[in-house]
């Protein structure tokens, strides 16, 4: 039965919408409706990510990402443990491909420590104890706090907690269609009146904000992340997470190895421009908007260095030989036939300030009277989600 009145309506039941509902209930809310256009949860970023609980080591100290990531990591780990959900706590190593990257390692270690993570520079001998097959140039960074979880089991548990509380209803297969007046949301199943509306629509959050008359200067550009995996009989080569030194000016971390909660070792993800917000496969997810996205990509290509760097470097990873060389730089004894195809694919929507033609590097929360828009919930928003929900409710809704 669909209610037509609620205290809070949340558009989107990804990790951001679910954890916000949970936080609101813990602070007294008792009448929340979540709208989810898909019939099942986890069809988009929250169910298609790497499952890494990051430690917040890359971000400038004054960013929301830096402030919320480690606390989110701690809260989500505790939630998984309390509920018997899988958590792999093996930490992560960041390795250098050459002498030139050693400075980058030191910078990452300094940022990690400044952001509260437990991280240290280690030598090759210690690296060999932690990750016997990892390759580096003299030194590496070891980050203790990084862990791996199973995102889908977390979404399932969070949604069942909400339903059991009797204080939230998750309407799957029901989409936001617009706003009428100041306090009514139009859905595919009729109108719902609200006191507060929260836009947590992930890849569509700019469109939902525009429909509410907000955030006109922002647009989301989708990037596709594809993965490969290690052949099961070679998966022993990676115990936890092995990452390269990233280019900190860009939003993506480079091809890396992650042991998943199910024991597979995934390699990736890539980050190439996609031509649809849900363009997961060759023609699947393309539509009338694709031409506009292509035009936006081209406009950014010529006006933004970060975008140009990503757009020119990432597609090379589709060339198997190139992908292999990138992966081999992190792992000794890796052979090309150790790498297998992997079905997993995700889309990372990246927010662009279209007036400045700049990629937005941090989470963004915009409040417009009784409507709140969560824009740019990019990585590490899965990790940060519970801390982000605390922040949003305390700073913007109390
Ligand atoms: C390949 C990849 C790897 C990543 N790796 C990591 C990682 O290791 N660690 C990490 O912390 N983060 C990672 N991330 C980022 C993380 O997955 C996202 O930051 C996070 O899942 C965003 O959550 P969300 O709830 O905002 O979005 P989503 O999960 O996309 O949820 C939004 C929901 O809104 C719904 N929706 C949209 N429009 C409407 C509408 N009109 N009406 C009703 N419902 C609507 C959608 O169906 C969707 O379910 C990764 C992301 C990708 C794609």
GROMACS .gro file of C-alpha atoms and ligand atoms in nm:
model
  451
    1UNK     CA    1   0.000   0.000   0.000
    2UNK     CA    2   0.150   0.333  -0.104
    3UNK     CA    3   0.122   0.614   0.146
    4UNK     CA    4   0.039   0.957   0.016
    5UNK     CA    5   0.185   1.151   0.304
    6UNK     CA    6   0.516   1.113   0.489
    7UNK     CA    7   0.741   1.314   0.718
    8UNK     CA    8   1.045   1.245   0.500
    9UNK     CA    9   1.058   1.124   0.139
   10UNK     CA   10   1.395   0.999   0.017
   11UNK     CA   11   1.451   0.949  -0.356
   12UNK     CA   12   1.694   0.658  -0.406
   13UNK     CA   13   1.754   0.351  -0.190
   14UNK     CA   14   2.125   0.310  -0.255
   15UNK     CA   15   2.367   0.315   0.037
   16UNK     CA   16   2.322   0.692   0.078
   17UNK     CA   17   1.940   0.682   0.097
   18UNK     CA   18   1.936   0.376   0.326
   19UNK     CA   19   2.192   0.508   0.575
   20UNK     CA   20   2.021   0.849   0.582
   21UNK     CA   21   1.690   0.681   0.667
   22UNK     CA   22   1.863   0.478   0.940
   23UNK     CA   23   2.025   0.789   1.088
   24UNK     CA   24   1.700   0.988   1.081
   25UNK     CA   25   1.522   0.706   1.266
   26UNK     CA   26   1.799   0.693   1.527
   27UNK     CA   27   1.735   1.066   1.584
   28UNK     CA   28   1.360   1.033   1.622
   29UNK     CA   29   1.202   1.019   1.274
   30UNK     CA   30   0.921   0.766   1.247
   31UNK     CA   31   0.760   0.816   0.907
   32UNK     CA   32   0.998   0.782   0.613
   33UNK     CA   33   0.927   0.672   0.257
   34UNK     CA   34   1.211   0.571   0.025
   35UNK     CA   35   1.142   0.571  -0.348
   36UNK     CA   36   1.348   0.326  -0.552
   37UNK     CA   37   1.284   0.305  -0.925
   38UNK     CA   38   1.433  -0.047  -0.953
   39UNK     CA   39   1.253  -0.359  -0.831
   40UNK     CA   40   1.566  -0.479  -0.646
   41UNK     CA   41   1.820  -0.283  -0.440
   42UNK     CA   42   2.184  -0.258  -0.550
   43UNK     CA   43   2.126  -0.235  -0.925
   44UNK     CA   44   2.358   0.067  -0.954
   45UNK     CA   45   2.675   0.203  -0.785
   46UNK     CA   46   2.599   0.068  -0.436
   47UNK     CA   47   2.570  -0.288  -0.565
   48UNK     CA   48   2.841  -0.265  -0.831
   49UNK     CA   49   3.143  -0.128  -0.647
   50UNK     CA   50   3.471  -0.282  -0.530
   51UNK     CA   51   3.350  -0.324  -0.172
   52UNK     CA   52   3.662  -0.161  -0.031
   53UNK     CA   53   3.624   0.020   0.300
   54UNK     CA   54   3.876   0.292   0.236
   55UNK     CA   55   4.075   0.461   0.512
   56UNK     CA   56   4.052   0.815   0.373
   57UNK     CA   57   4.419   0.844   0.288
   58UNK     CA   58   4.417   1.045  -0.034
   59UNK     CA   59   4.203   1.345   0.042
   60UNK     CA   60   4.296   1.699   0.148
   61UNK     CA   61   4.235   1.739   0.523
   62UNK     CA   62   3.963   2.003   0.487
   63UNK     CA   63   3.745   1.790   0.258
   64UNK     CA   64   3.429   1.606   0.361
   65UNK     CA   65   3.583   1.290   0.222
   66UNK     CA   66   3.876   1.321   0.464
   67UNK     CA   67   3.650   1.403   0.758
   68UNK     CA   68   3.399   1.124   0.699
   69UNK     CA   69   3.579   0.833   0.535
   70UNK     CA   70   3.764   0.683   0.830
   71UNK     CA   71   3.471   0.723   1.069
   72UNK     CA   72   3.247   0.566   0.805
   73UNK     CA   73   3.494   0.279   0.771
   74UNK     CA   74   3.484   0.219   1.148
   75UNK     CA   75   3.103   0.239   1.168
   76UNK     CA   76   3.042   0.010   0.870
   77UNK     CA   77   3.298  -0.246   0.990
   78UNK     CA   78   3.129  -0.250   1.332
   79UNK     CA   79   2.787  -0.288   1.165
   80UNK     CA   80   2.909  -0.584   0.959
   81UNK     CA   81   3.063  -0.753   1.261
   82UNK     CA   82   2.756  -0.697   1.479
   83UNK     CA   83   2.536  -0.851   1.211
   84UNK     CA   84   2.759  -1.139   1.102
   85UNK     CA   85   2.827  -0.992   0.756
   86UNK     CA   86   3.164  -1.065   0.591
   87UNK     CA   87   3.457  -0.826   0.651
   88UNK     CA   88   3.812  -0.896   0.534
   89UNK     CA   89   4.057  -0.695   0.740
   90UNK     CA   90   4.384  -0.730   0.560
   91UNK     CA   91   4.472  -0.365   0.507
   92UNK     CA   92   4.620  -0.234   0.186
   93UNK     CA   93   4.958  -0.163   0.037
   94UNK     CA   94   5.035   0.118  -0.204
   95UNK     CA   95   5.337   0.040  -0.418
   96UNK     CA   96   5.569   0.252  -0.633
   97UNK     CA   97   5.640   0.161  -0.994
   98UNK     CA   98   5.965   0.358  -1.004
   99UNK     CA   99   6.190   0.598  -0.811
  100UNK     CA  100   5.981   0.892  -0.933
  101UNK     CA  101   5.678   0.764  -0.738
  102UNK     CA  102   5.852   0.751  -0.401
  103UNK     CA  103   5.768   1.112  -0.332
  104UNK     CA  104   5.402   1.028  -0.407
  105UNK     CA  105   5.420   0.745  -0.153
  106UNK     CA  106   5.544   0.980   0.115
  107UNK     CA  107   5.274   1.233   0.032
  108UNK     CA  108   5.005   0.964   0.062
  109UNK     CA  109   5.145   0.841   0.391
  110UNK     CA  110   5.152   1.197   0.530
  111UNK     CA  111   4.792   1.262   0.419
  112UNK     CA  112   4.684   0.926   0.563
  113UNK     CA  113   4.829   1.003   0.904
  114UNK     CA  114   4.691   1.360   0.897
  115UNK     CA  115   4.346   1.215   0.826
  116UNK     CA  116   4.372   0.980   1.126
  117UNK     CA  117   4.448   0.652   0.947
  118UNK     CA  118   4.708   0.407   1.072
  119UNK     CA  119   4.964   0.404   0.794
  120UNK     CA  120   5.337   0.366   0.765
  121UNK     CA  121   5.617   0.349   0.512
  122UNK     CA  122   5.747  -0.008   0.494
  123UNK     CA  123   6.051  -0.160   0.325
  124UNK     CA  124   6.052  -0.438   0.068
  125UNK     CA  125   6.112  -0.704   0.334
  126UNK     CA  126   5.799  -0.608   0.531
  127UNK     CA  127   5.604  -0.581   0.206
  128UNK     CA  128   5.709  -0.937   0.121
  129UNK     CA  129   5.566  -1.056   0.456
  130UNK     CA  130   5.235  -0.882   0.391
  131UNK     CA  131   5.200  -0.937   0.016
  132UNK     CA  132   5.468  -1.180  -0.106
  133UNK     CA  133   5.391  -1.113  -0.474
  134UNK     CA  134   5.362  -0.734  -0.461
  135UNK     CA  135   5.625  -0.545  -0.657
  136UNK     CA  136   5.759  -0.205  -0.552
  137UNK     CA  137   6.058   0.022  -0.583
  138UNK     CA  138   6.234   0.025  -0.240
  139UNK     CA  139   5.938   0.130  -0.023
  140UNK     CA  140   5.560   0.099   0.001
  141UNK     CA  141   5.283   0.239   0.220
  142UNK     CA  142   5.093  -0.003   0.444
  143UNK     CA  143   4.748   0.116   0.549
  144UNK     CA  144   4.605  -0.090   0.833
  145UNK     CA  145   4.243   0.032   0.832
  146UNK     CA  146   4.143  -0.071   0.479
  147UNK     CA  147   3.898  -0.362   0.471
  148UNK     CA  148   3.672  -0.536   0.221
  149UNK     CA  149   3.301  -0.603   0.259
  150UNK     CA  150   3.018  -0.745   0.051
  151UNK     CA  151   2.812  -0.438  -0.050
  152UNK     CA  152   2.500  -0.632  -0.150
  153UNK     CA  153   2.467  -0.804   0.190
  154UNK     CA  154   2.497  -0.464   0.360
  155UNK     CA  155   2.219  -0.315   0.145
  156UNK     CA  156   1.997  -0.614   0.218
  157UNK     CA  157   2.055  -0.595   0.594
  158UNK     CA  158   2.007  -0.217   0.610
  159UNK     CA  159   1.680  -0.240   0.419
  160UNK     CA  160   1.548  -0.520   0.637
  161UNK     CA  161   1.642  -0.320   0.952
  162UNK     CA  162   1.446  -0.024   0.817
  163UNK     CA  163   1.141  -0.231   0.732
  164UNK     CA  164   1.150  -0.409   1.069
  165UNK     CA  165   1.165  -0.078   1.253
  166UNK     CA  166   0.816  -0.004   1.121
  167UNK     CA  167   0.930   0.354   1.071
  168UNK     CA  168   1.029   0.339   0.705
  169UNK     CA  169   0.874   0.202   0.390
  170UNK     CA  170   1.087   0.119   0.085
  171UNK     CA  171   0.881   0.149  -0.231
  172UNK     CA  172   1.068  -0.048  -0.498
  173UNK     CA  173   0.961  -0.009  -0.860
  174UNK     CA  174   0.841   0.344  -0.780
  175UNK     CA  175   1.019   0.637  -0.946
  176UNK     CA  176   1.037   1.007  -0.867
  177UNK     CA  177   0.873   1.198  -1.151
  178UNK     CA  178   0.889   1.558  -1.033
  179UNK     CA  179   0.784   1.803  -0.765
  180UNK     CA  180   0.448   1.972  -0.747
  181UNK     CA  181   0.418   2.287  -0.540
  182UNK     CA  182   0.663   2.305  -0.252
  183UNK     CA  183   0.573   1.988  -0.062
  184UNK     CA  184   0.446   1.719  -0.296
  185UNK     CA  185   0.654   1.469  -0.488
  186UNK     CA  186   0.509   1.313  -0.802
  187UNK     CA  187   0.588   0.944  -0.842
  188UNK     CA  188   0.501   0.682  -1.101
  189UNK     CA  189   0.243   0.560  -0.845
  190UNK     CA  190   0.087   0.893  -0.753
  191UNK     CA  191   0.172   1.197  -0.538
  192UNK     CA  192   0.321   1.189  -0.186
  193UNK     CA  193   0.320   1.493   0.043
  194UNK     CA  194   0.632   1.549   0.254
  195UNK     CA  195   0.778   1.775   0.519
  196UNK     CA  196   1.134   1.705   0.404
  197UNK     CA  197   1.250   1.570   0.070
  198UNK     CA  198   1.596   1.417   0.026
  199UNK     CA  199   1.744   1.357  -0.316
  200UNK     CA  200   1.981   1.057  -0.294
  201UNK     CA  201   1.933   0.947  -0.654
  202UNK     CA  202   2.299   0.870  -0.734
  203UNK     CA  203   2.354   0.892  -1.112
  204UNK     CA  204   2.027   1.085  -1.148
  205UNK     CA  205   2.075   1.322  -0.857
  206UNK     CA  206   2.147   1.619  -1.086
  207UNK     CA  207   1.828   1.551  -1.283
  208UNK     CA  208   1.620   1.524  -0.964
  209UNK     CA  209   1.775   1.847  -0.833
  210UNK     CA  210   1.704   2.024  -1.164
  211UNK     CA  211   1.341   1.905  -1.145
  212UNK     CA  212   1.325   2.081  -0.807
  213UNK     CA  213   1.474   2.398  -0.956
  214UNK     CA  214   1.812   2.351  -0.781
  215UNK     CA  215   2.176   2.289  -0.878
  216UNK     CA  216   2.134   2.415  -1.234
  217UNK     CA  217   2.509   2.467  -1.275
  218UNK     CA  218   2.588   2.102  -1.200
  219UNK     CA  219   2.576   1.801  -1.432
  220UNK     CA  220   2.681   1.441  -1.383
  221UNK     CA  221   2.911   1.273  -1.634
  222UNK     CA  222   2.915   0.892  -1.621
  223UNK     CA  223   3.241   0.694  -1.616
  224UNK     CA  224   3.234   0.321  -1.670
  225UNK     CA  225   3.439   0.092  -1.448
  226UNK     CA  226   3.510  -0.255  -1.583
  227UNK     CA  227   3.702  -0.525  -1.400
  228UNK     CA  228   3.908  -0.834  -1.475
  229UNK     CA  229   3.994  -1.104  -1.223
  230UNK     CA  230   4.275  -1.341  -1.139
  231UNK     CA  231   4.226  -1.702  -1.241
  232UNK     CA  232   4.105  -1.884  -0.926
  233UNK     CA  233   4.417  -2.103  -0.906
  234UNK     CA  234   4.635  -1.786  -0.910
  235UNK     CA  235   4.426  -1.587  -0.661
  236UNK     CA  236   4.673  -1.679  -0.385
  237UNK     CA  237   4.902  -1.405  -0.524
  238UNK     CA  238   4.696  -1.134  -0.356
  239UNK     CA  239   4.604  -1.144   0.012
  240UNK     CA  240   4.439  -0.804   0.052
  241UNK     CA  241   4.457  -0.486  -0.155
  242UNK     CA  242   4.746  -0.376  -0.377
  243UNK     CA  243   4.720  -0.024  -0.520
  244UNK     CA  244   4.944   0.195  -0.734
  245UNK     CA  245   5.034   0.554  -0.646
  246UNK     CA  246   4.745   0.751  -0.796
  247UNK     CA  247   4.756   1.089  -0.963
  248UNK     CA  248   4.594   1.281  -0.678
  249UNK     CA  249   4.464   1.549  -0.915
  250UNK     CA  250   4.227   1.294  -1.070
  251UNK     CA  251   3.922   1.136  -0.905
  252UNK     CA  252   4.018   0.773  -0.985
  253UNK     CA  253   4.275   0.551  -0.819
  254UNK     CA  254   4.420   0.347  -1.107
  255UNK     CA  255   4.399  -0.027  -1.172
  256UNK     CA  256   4.440  -0.219  -0.846
  257UNK     CA  257   4.402  -0.568  -0.700
  258UNK     CA  258   4.134  -0.639  -0.441
  259UNK     CA  259   4.053  -0.968  -0.272
  260UNK     CA  260   3.674  -0.967  -0.250
  261UNK     CA  261   3.469  -1.092   0.042
  262UNK     CA  262   3.405  -1.409  -0.163
  263UNK     CA  263   3.774  -1.486  -0.216
  264UNK     CA  264   3.804  -1.378  -0.580
  265UNK     CA  265   4.074  -1.129  -0.672
  266UNK     CA  266   3.940  -0.850  -0.891
  267UNK     CA  267   4.160  -0.620  -1.098
  268UNK     CA  268   4.031  -0.274  -1.187
  269UNK     CA  269   3.818  -0.078  -1.222
  270UNK     CA  270   3.888   0.126  -1.531
  271UNK     CA  271   3.730   0.472  -1.564
  272UNK     CA  272   3.635   0.547  -1.924
  273UNK     CA  273   3.363   0.792  -2.024
  274UNK     CA  274   3.029   0.610  -2.067
  275UNK     CA  275   2.745   0.727  -2.292
  276UNK     CA  276   2.457   0.667  -2.055
  277UNK     CA  277   2.399   0.689  -1.683
  278UNK     CA  278   2.327   0.315  -1.683
  279UNK     CA  279   2.532   0.223  -1.992
  280UNK     CA  280   2.665  -0.104  -1.850
  281UNK     CA  281   2.697  -0.302  -2.171
  282UNK     CA  282   2.761  -0.228  -2.540
  283UNK     CA  283   2.418  -0.095  -2.641
  284UNK     CA  284   2.237  -0.150  -2.312
  285UNK     CA  285   2.176   0.182  -2.135
  286UNK     CA  286   2.217   0.404  -2.442
  287UNK     CA  287   1.930   0.642  -2.513
  288UNK     CA  288   1.827   0.988  -2.623
  289UNK     CA  289   2.059   1.140  -2.362
  290UNK     CA  290   2.367   0.968  -2.508
  291UNK     CA  291   2.431   1.236  -2.769
  292UNK     CA  292   2.415   1.507  -2.505
  293UNK     CA  293   2.663   1.315  -2.288
  294UNK     CA  294   2.893   1.277  -2.591
  295UNK     CA  295   2.872   1.652  -2.651
  296UNK     CA  296   2.946   1.722  -2.282
  297UNK     CA  297   3.244   1.484  -2.289
  298UNK     CA  298   3.382   1.662  -2.594
  299UNK     CA  299   3.331   2.005  -2.438
  300UNK     CA  300   3.512   1.890  -2.124
  301UNK     CA  301   3.785   1.724  -2.326
  302UNK     CA  302   3.881   2.059  -2.474
  303UNK     CA  303   3.834   2.268  -2.160
  304UNK     CA  304   3.946   2.055  -1.866
  305UNK     CA  305   4.290   1.903  -1.816
  306UNK     CA  306   4.178   1.646  -1.556
  307UNK     CA  307   3.906   1.515  -1.783
  308UNK     CA  308   4.143   1.508  -2.080
  309UNK     CA  309   4.400   1.311  -1.882
  310UNK     CA  310   4.142   1.051  -1.777
  311UNK     CA  311   3.984   1.035  -2.124
  312UNK     CA  312   4.315   0.982  -2.302
  313UNK     CA  313   4.483   0.745  -2.055
  314UNK     CA  314   4.200   0.518  -1.941
  315UNK     CA  315   4.079   0.374  -2.278
  316UNK     CA  316   4.424   0.216  -2.321
  317UNK     CA  317   4.326  -0.022  -2.043
  318UNK     CA  318   4.089  -0.187  -2.289
  319UNK     CA  319   4.393  -0.308  -2.482
  320UNK     CA  320   4.470  -0.640  -2.306
  321UNK     CA  321   4.846  -0.597  -2.341
  322UNK     CA  322   4.835  -0.249  -2.188
  323UNK     CA  323   4.604  -0.360  -1.904
  324UNK     CA  324   4.838  -0.650  -1.837
  325UNK     CA  325   5.142  -0.418  -1.823
  326UNK     CA  326   4.961  -0.192  -1.571
  327UNK     CA  327   4.870  -0.492  -1.356
  328UNK     CA  328   5.213  -0.649  -1.387
  329UNK     CA  329   5.375  -0.334  -1.255
  330UNK     CA  330   5.208  -0.416  -0.919
  331UNK     CA  331   5.255  -0.794  -0.907
  332UNK     CA  332   5.561  -1.015  -0.957
  333UNK     CA  333   5.520  -1.335  -1.158
  334UNK     CA  334   5.194  -1.221  -1.315
  335UNK     CA  335   5.136  -1.386  -1.653
  336UNK     CA  336   4.890  -1.266  -1.913
  337UNK     CA  337   4.687  -1.588  -1.890
  338UNK     CA  338   4.645  -1.533  -1.512
  339UNK     CA  339   4.391  -1.261  -1.599
  340UNK     CA  340   4.034  -1.361  -1.679
  341UNK     CA  341   3.728  -1.171  -1.797
  342UNK     CA  342   3.492  -1.054  -1.524
  343UNK     CA  343   3.123  -0.973  -1.565
  344UNK     CA  344   3.123  -0.701  -1.304
  345UNK     CA  345   3.081  -0.347  -1.433
  346UNK     CA  346   2.982  -0.025  -1.257
  347UNK     CA  347   2.920   0.338  -1.347
  348UNK     CA  348   3.067   0.622  -1.147
  349UNK     CA  349   2.873   0.943  -1.197
  350UNK     CA  350   3.112   1.236  -1.162
  351UNK     CA  351   2.975   1.583  -1.090
  352UNK     CA  352   3.092   1.872  -1.306
  353UNK     CA  353   3.044   2.239  -1.227
  354UNK     CA  354   2.939   2.327  -1.580
  355UNK     CA  355   2.987   2.701  -1.541
  356UNK     CA  356   3.350   2.653  -1.438
  357UNK     CA  357   3.393   2.331  -1.642
  358UNK     CA  358   3.554   2.179  -1.332
  359UNK     CA  359   3.523   1.826  -1.190
  360UNK     CA  360   3.388   1.850  -0.833
  361UNK     CA  361   3.625   1.649  -0.615
  362UNK     CA  362   3.428   1.632  -0.287
  363UNK     CA  363   3.079   1.524  -0.176
  364UNK     CA  364   2.829   1.807  -0.215
  365UNK     CA  365   2.513   1.874  -0.012
  366UNK     CA  366   2.275   2.148  -0.122
  367UNK     CA  367   1.982   2.260   0.091
  368UNK     CA  368   1.693   2.437  -0.070
  369UNK     CA  369   1.417   2.504   0.189
  370UNK     CA  370   1.266   2.166   0.281
  371UNK     CA  371   1.459   1.984   0.006
  372UNK     CA  372   1.806   1.847   0.041
  373UNK     CA  373   2.017   1.729  -0.251
  374UNK     CA  374   2.306   1.487  -0.213
  375UNK     CA  375   2.524   1.544  -0.517
  376UNK     CA  376   2.851   1.377  -0.608
  377UNK     CA  377   2.831   1.079  -0.372
  378UNK     CA  378   3.141   0.942  -0.543
  379UNK     CA  379   3.393   0.699  -0.399
  380UNK     CA  380   3.445   0.665  -0.102
  381UNK     CA  381   3.075   0.736  -0.042
  382UNK     CA  382   3.002   0.367   0.023
  383UNK     CA  383   3.268   0.358   0.296
  384UNK     CA  384   3.169   0.697   0.435
  385UNK     CA  385   2.793   0.643   0.421
  386UNK     CA  386   2.713   0.606   0.793
  387UNK     CA  387   2.935   0.899   0.892
  388UNK     CA  388   2.802   1.101   0.599
  389UNK     CA  389   2.446   1.035   0.717
  390UNK     CA  390   2.538   1.160   1.068
  391UNK     CA  391   2.692   1.472   0.913
  392UNK     CA  392   2.396   1.543   0.683
  393UNK     CA  393   2.135   1.500   0.956
  394UNK     CA  394   2.327   1.701   1.216
  395UNK     CA  395   2.441   1.981   0.986
  396UNK     CA  396   2.146   2.014   0.753
  397UNK     CA  397   1.836   1.856   0.906
  398UNK     CA  398   1.845   1.922   1.280
  399LIG     C1  399   3.303   0.062  -1.019
  399LIG     C2  400   3.287   0.130  -0.884
  399LIG     C3  401   3.374   0.102  -0.780
  399LIG     C4  402   3.360   0.167  -0.656
  399LIG     N1  403   3.436   0.128  -0.551
  399LIG     C5  404   3.412   0.179  -0.428
  399LIG     C6  405   3.479   0.130  -0.314
  399LIG     O1  406   3.556   0.034  -0.322
  399LIG     N2  407   3.455   0.188  -0.193
  399LIG     C7  408   3.369   0.293  -0.180
  399LIG     O2  409   3.355   0.344  -0.068
  399LIG     N3  410   3.301   0.339  -0.285
  399LIG     C8  411   3.319   0.283  -0.408
  399LIG     N4  412   3.248   0.327  -0.516
  399LIG     C9  413   3.154   0.438  -0.497
  399LIG    C10  414   3.024   0.394  -0.433
  399LIG     O3  415   2.975   0.276  -0.490
  399LIG    C11  416   2.922   0.507  -0.448
  399LIG     O4  417   2.984   0.625  -0.401
  399LIG    C12  418   2.794   0.483  -0.369
  399LIG     O5  419   2.746   0.354  -0.394
  399LIG    C13  420   2.691   0.588  -0.407
  399LIG     O6  421   2.570   0.553  -0.344
  399LIG     P1  422   2.434   0.623  -0.383
  399LIG     O7  423   2.332   0.572  -0.288
  399LIG     O8  424   2.453   0.769  -0.394
  399LIG     O9  425   2.406   0.578  -0.534
  399LIG     P2  426   2.330   0.450  -0.596
  399LIG    O10  427   2.376   0.324  -0.541
  399LIG    O11  428   2.336   0.470  -0.744
  399LIG    O12  429   2.181   0.470  -0.546
  399LIG    C14  430   2.092   0.565  -0.602
  399LIG    C15  431   1.959   0.496  -0.621
  399LIG    O13  432   1.867   0.593  -0.667
  399LIG    C16  433   1.776   0.528  -0.755
  399LIG     N5  434   1.714   0.630  -0.839
  399LIG    C17  435   1.771   0.707  -0.935
  399LIG     N6  436   1.679   0.787  -0.992
  399LIG    C18  437   1.561   0.761  -0.931
  399LIG    C19  438   1.429   0.810  -0.948
  399LIG     N7  439   1.397   0.903  -1.040
  399LIG     N8  440   1.331   0.759  -0.869
  399LIG    C20  441   1.358   0.663  -0.774
  399LIG     N9  442   1.481   0.612  -0.757
  399LIG    C21  443   1.582   0.660  -0.833
  399LIG    C22  444   1.867   0.434  -0.835
  399LIG    O14  445   1.794   0.329  -0.893
  399LIG    C23  446   1.965   0.387  -0.727
  399LIG    O15  447   1.928   0.263  -0.670
  399LIG    C24  448   3.259   0.264  -0.640
  399LIG    C25  449   3.170   0.291  -0.744
  399LIG    C26  450   3.182   0.223  -0.864
  399LIG    C27  451   3.079   0.246  -0.972
   0.00000   0.00000   0.00000
